[in-house]
mmCIF file with all atom_site columns, C-alpha atoms in Angstrom:
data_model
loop_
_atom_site.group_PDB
_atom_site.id
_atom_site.type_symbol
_atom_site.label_atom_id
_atom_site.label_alt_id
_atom_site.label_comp_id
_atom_site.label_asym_id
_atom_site.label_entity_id
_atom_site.label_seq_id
_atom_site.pdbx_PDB_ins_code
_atom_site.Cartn_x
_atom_site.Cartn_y
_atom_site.Cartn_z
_atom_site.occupancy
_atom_site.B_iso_or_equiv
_atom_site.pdbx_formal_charge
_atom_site.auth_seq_id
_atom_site.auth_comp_id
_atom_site.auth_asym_id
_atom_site.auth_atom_id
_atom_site.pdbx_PDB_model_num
ATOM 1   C CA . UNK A 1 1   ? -8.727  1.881   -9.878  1.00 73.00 ? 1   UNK A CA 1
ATOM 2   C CA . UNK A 1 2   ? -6.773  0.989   -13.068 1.00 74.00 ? 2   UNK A CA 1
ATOM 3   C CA . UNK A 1 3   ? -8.399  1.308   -16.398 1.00 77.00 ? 3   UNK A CA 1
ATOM 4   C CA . UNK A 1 4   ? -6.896  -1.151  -19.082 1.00 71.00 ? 4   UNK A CA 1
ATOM 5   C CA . UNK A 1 5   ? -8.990  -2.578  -22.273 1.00 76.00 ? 5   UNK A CA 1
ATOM 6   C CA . UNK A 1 6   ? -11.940 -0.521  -21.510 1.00 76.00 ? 6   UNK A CA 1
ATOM 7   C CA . UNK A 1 7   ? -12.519 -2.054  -17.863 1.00 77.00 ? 7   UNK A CA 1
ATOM 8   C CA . UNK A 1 8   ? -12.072 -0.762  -14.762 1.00 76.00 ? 8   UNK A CA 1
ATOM 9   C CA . UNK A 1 9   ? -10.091 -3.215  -12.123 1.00 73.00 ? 9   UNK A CA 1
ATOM 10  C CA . UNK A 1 10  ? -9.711  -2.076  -8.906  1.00 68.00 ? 10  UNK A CA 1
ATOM 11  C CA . UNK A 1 11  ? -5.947  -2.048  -7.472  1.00 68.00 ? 11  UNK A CA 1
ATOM 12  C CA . UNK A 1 12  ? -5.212  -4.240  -4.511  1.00 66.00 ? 12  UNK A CA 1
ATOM 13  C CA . UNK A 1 13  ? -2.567  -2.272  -1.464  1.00 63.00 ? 13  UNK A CA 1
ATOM 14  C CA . UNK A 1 14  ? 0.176   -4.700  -1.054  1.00 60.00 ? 14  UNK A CA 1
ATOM 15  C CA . UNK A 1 15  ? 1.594   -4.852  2.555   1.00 60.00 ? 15  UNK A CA 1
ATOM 16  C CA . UNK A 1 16  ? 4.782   -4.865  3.412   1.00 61.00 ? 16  UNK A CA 1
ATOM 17  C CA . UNK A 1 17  ? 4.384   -8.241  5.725   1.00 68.00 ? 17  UNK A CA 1
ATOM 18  C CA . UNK A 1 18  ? 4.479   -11.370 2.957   1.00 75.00 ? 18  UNK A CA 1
ATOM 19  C CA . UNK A 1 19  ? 3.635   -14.661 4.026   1.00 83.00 ? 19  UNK A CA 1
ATOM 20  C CA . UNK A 1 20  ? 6.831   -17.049 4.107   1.00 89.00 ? 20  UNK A CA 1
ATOM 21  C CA . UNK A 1 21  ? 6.520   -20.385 3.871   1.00 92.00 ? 21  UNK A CA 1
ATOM 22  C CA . UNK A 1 22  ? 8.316   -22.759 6.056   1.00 91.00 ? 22  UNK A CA 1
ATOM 23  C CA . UNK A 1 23  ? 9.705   -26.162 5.006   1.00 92.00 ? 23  UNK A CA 1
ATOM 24  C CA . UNK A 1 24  ? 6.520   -28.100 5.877   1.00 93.00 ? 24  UNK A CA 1
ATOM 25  C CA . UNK A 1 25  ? 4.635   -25.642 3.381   1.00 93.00 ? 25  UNK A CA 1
ATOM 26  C CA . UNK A 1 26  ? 6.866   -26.123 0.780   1.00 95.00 ? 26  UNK A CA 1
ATOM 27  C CA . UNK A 1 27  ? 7.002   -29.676 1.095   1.00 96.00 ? 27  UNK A CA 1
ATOM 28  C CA . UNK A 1 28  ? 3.070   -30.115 0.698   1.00 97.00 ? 28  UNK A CA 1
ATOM 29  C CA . UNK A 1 29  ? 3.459   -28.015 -2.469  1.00 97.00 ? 29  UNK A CA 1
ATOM 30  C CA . UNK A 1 30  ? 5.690   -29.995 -4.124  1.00 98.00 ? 30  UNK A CA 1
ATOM 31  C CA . UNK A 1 31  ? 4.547   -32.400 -6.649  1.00 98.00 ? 31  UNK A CA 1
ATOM 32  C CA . UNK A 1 32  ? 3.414   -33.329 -10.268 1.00 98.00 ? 32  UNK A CA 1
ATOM 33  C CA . UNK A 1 33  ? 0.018   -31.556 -11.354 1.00 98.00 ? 33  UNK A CA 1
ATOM 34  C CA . UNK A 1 34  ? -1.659  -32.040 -14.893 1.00 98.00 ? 34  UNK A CA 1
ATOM 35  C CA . UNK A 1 35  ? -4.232  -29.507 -16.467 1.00 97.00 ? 35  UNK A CA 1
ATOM 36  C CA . UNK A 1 36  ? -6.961  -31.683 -18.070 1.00 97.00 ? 36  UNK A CA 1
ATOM 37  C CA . UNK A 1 37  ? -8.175  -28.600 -20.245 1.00 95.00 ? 37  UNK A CA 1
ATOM 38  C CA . UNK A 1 38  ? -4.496  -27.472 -21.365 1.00 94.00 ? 38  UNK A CA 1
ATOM 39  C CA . UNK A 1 39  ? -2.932  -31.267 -21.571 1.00 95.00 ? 39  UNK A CA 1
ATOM 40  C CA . UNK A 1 40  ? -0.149  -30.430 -20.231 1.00 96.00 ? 40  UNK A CA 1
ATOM 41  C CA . UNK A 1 41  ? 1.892   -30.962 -16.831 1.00 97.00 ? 41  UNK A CA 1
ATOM 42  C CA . UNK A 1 42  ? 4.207   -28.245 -14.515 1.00 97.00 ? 42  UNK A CA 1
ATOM 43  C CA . UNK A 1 43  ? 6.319   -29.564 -11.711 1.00 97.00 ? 43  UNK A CA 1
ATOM 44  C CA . UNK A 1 44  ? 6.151   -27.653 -8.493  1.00 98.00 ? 44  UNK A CA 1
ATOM 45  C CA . UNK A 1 45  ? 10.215  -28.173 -6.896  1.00 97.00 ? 45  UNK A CA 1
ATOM 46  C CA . UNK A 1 46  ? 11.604  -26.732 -3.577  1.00 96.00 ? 46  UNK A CA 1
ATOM 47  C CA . UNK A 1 47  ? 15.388  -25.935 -4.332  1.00 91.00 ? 47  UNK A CA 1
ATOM 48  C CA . UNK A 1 48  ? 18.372  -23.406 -2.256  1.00 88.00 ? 48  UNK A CA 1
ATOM 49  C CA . UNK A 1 49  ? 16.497  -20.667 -3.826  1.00 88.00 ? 49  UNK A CA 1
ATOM 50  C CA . UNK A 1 50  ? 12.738  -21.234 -3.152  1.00 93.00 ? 50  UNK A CA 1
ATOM 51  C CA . UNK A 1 51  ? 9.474   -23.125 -5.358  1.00 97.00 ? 51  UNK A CA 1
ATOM 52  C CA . UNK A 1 52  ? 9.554   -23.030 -8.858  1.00 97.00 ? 52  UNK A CA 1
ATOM 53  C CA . UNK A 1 53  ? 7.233   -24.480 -11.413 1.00 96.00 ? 53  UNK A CA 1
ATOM 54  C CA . UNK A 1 54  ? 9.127   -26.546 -14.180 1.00 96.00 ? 54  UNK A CA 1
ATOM 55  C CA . UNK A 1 55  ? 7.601   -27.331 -17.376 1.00 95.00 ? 55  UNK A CA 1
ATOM 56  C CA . UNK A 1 56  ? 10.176  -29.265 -20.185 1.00 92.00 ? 56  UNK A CA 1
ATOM 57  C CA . UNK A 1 57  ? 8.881   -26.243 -23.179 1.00 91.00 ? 57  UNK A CA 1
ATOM 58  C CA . UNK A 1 58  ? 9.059   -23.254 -20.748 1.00 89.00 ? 58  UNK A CA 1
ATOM 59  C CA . UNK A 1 59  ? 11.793  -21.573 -18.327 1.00 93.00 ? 59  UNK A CA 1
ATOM 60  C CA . UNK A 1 60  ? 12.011  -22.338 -15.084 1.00 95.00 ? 60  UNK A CA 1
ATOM 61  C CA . UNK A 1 61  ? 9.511   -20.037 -13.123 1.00 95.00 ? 61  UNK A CA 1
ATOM 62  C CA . UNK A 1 62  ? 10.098  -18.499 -9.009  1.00 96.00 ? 62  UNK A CA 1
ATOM 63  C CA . UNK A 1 63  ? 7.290   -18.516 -7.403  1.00 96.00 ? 63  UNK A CA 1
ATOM 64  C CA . UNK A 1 64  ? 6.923   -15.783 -4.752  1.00 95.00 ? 64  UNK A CA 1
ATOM 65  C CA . UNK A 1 65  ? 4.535   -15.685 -1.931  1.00 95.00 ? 65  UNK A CA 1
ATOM 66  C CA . UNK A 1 66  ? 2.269   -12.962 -1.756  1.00 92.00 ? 66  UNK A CA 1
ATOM 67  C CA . UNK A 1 67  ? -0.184  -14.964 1.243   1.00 92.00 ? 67  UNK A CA 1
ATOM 68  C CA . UNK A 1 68  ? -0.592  -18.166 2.213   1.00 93.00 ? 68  UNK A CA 1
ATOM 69  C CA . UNK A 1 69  ? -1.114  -20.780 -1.412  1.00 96.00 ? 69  UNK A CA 1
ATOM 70  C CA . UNK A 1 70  ? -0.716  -18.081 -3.117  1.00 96.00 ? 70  UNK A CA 1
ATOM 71  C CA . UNK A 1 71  ? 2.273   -16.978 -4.938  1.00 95.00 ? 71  UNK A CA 1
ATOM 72  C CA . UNK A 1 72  ? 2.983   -14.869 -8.026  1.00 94.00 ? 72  UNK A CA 1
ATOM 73  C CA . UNK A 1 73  ? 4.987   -15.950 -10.628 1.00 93.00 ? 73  UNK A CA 1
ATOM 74  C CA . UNK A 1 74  ? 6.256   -14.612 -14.410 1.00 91.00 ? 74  UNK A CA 1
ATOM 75  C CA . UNK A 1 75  ? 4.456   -15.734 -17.502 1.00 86.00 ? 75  UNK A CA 1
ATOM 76  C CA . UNK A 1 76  ? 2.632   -17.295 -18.967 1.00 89.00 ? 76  UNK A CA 1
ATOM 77  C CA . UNK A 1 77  ? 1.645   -18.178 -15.146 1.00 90.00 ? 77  UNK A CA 1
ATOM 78  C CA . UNK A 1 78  ? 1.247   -14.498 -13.370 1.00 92.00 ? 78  UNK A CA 1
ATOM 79  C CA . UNK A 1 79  ? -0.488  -16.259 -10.512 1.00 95.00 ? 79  UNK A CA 1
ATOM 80  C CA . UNK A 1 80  ? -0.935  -19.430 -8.855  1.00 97.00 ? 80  UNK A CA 1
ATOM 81  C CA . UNK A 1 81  ? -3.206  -20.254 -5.743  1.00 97.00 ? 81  UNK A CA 1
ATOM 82  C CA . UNK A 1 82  ? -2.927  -23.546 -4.462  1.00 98.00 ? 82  UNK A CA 1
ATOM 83  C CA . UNK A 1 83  ? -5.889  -25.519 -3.587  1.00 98.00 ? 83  UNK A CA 1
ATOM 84  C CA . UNK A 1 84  ? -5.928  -27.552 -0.582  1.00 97.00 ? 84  UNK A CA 1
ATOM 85  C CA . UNK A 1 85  ? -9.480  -30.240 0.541   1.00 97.00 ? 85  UNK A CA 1
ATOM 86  C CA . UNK A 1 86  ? -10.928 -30.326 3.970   1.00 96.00 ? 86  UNK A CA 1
ATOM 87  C CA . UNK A 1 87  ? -8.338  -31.894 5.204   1.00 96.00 ? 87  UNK A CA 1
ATOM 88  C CA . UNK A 1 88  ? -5.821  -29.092 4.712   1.00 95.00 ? 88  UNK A CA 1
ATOM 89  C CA . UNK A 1 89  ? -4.143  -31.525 2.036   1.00 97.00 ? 89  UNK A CA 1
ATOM 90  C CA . UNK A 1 90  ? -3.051  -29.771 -1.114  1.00 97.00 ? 90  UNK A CA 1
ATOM 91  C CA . UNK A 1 91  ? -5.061  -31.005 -4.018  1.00 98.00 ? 91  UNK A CA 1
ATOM 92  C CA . UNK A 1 92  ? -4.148  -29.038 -6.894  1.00 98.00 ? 92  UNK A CA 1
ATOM 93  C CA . UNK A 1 93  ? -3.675  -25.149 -8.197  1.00 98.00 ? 93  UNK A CA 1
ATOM 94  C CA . UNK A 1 94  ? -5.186  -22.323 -10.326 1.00 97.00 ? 94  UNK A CA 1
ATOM 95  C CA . UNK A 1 95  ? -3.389  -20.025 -12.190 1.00 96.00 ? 95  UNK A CA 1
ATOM 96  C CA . UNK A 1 96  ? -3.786  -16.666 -14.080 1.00 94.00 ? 96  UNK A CA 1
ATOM 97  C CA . UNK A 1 97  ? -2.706  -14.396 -15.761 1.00 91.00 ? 97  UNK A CA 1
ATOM 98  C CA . UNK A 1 98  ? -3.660  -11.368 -18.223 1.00 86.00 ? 98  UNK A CA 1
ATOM 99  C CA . UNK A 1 99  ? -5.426  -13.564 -20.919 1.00 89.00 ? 99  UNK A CA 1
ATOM 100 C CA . UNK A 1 100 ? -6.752  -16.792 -19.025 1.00 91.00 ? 100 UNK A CA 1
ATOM 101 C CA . UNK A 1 101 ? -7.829  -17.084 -15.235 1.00 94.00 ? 101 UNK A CA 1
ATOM 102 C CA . UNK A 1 102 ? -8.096  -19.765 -13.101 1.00 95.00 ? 102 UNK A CA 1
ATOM 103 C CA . UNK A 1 103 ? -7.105  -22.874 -15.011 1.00 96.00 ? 103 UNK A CA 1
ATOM 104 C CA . UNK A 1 104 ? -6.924  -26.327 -13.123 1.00 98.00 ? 104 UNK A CA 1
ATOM 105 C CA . UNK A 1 105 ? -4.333  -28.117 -12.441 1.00 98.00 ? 105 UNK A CA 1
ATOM 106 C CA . UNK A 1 106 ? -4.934  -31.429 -10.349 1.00 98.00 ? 106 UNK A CA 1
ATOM 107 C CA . UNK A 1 107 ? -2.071  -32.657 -8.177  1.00 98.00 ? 107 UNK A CA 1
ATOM 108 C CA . UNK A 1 108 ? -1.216  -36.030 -9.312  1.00 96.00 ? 108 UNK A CA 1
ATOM 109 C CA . UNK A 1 109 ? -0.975  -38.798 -6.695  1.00 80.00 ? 109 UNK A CA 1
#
């Protein structure tokens, strides 16, 4: 348990097996998503050295798998989880991080 700002958040064990995606799971990542409440788009690309999330005012962010849609990144995006419909098709992503949590961002078609 890890006490920070007067709450206590309980610590998650990490295993040493991490999810890898393979090219198909990459590919149905990749796209152009918008947040409606931030106004703004990121751009999920597949490149020699893995997904990133590009965004033309920020750095380029890795995006590391921790299991499968979801990935951890640097900020201001300290977590992203993909969303997917009942299809299996991915329809968008949240992300996190210390300040905000789970903010939309709809895959654009």
């Amino acid at each position: 348990t890890l006490r920070q700002g007067g709450r206590d958040n309980l610590a998650r064990r990490i295993s040493g097996d991490r999810w890898t995606p393979d090219e198909a799971d990459r590919a149905a990542y990749v796209g152009r998503y918008f947040s409606e409440e931030l106004e703004t788009f990121y751009t999920v690309e597949d490149d020699e050295n893995g997904l990133k999330l590009t965004h033309r005012r920020v750095d380029d962010i890795s995006l590391t798998p921790d299991q499968r849609d979801k990935f951890s990144g640097a900020l201001p995006i300290s977590t992203l989880v993909f969303q997917r419909d009942g299809t299996g098709t991915v329809t968008g992503f949240t992300v996190s991080n210390g300040r905000a949590r789970n903010i939309l961002f709809e895959k654009m078609k």
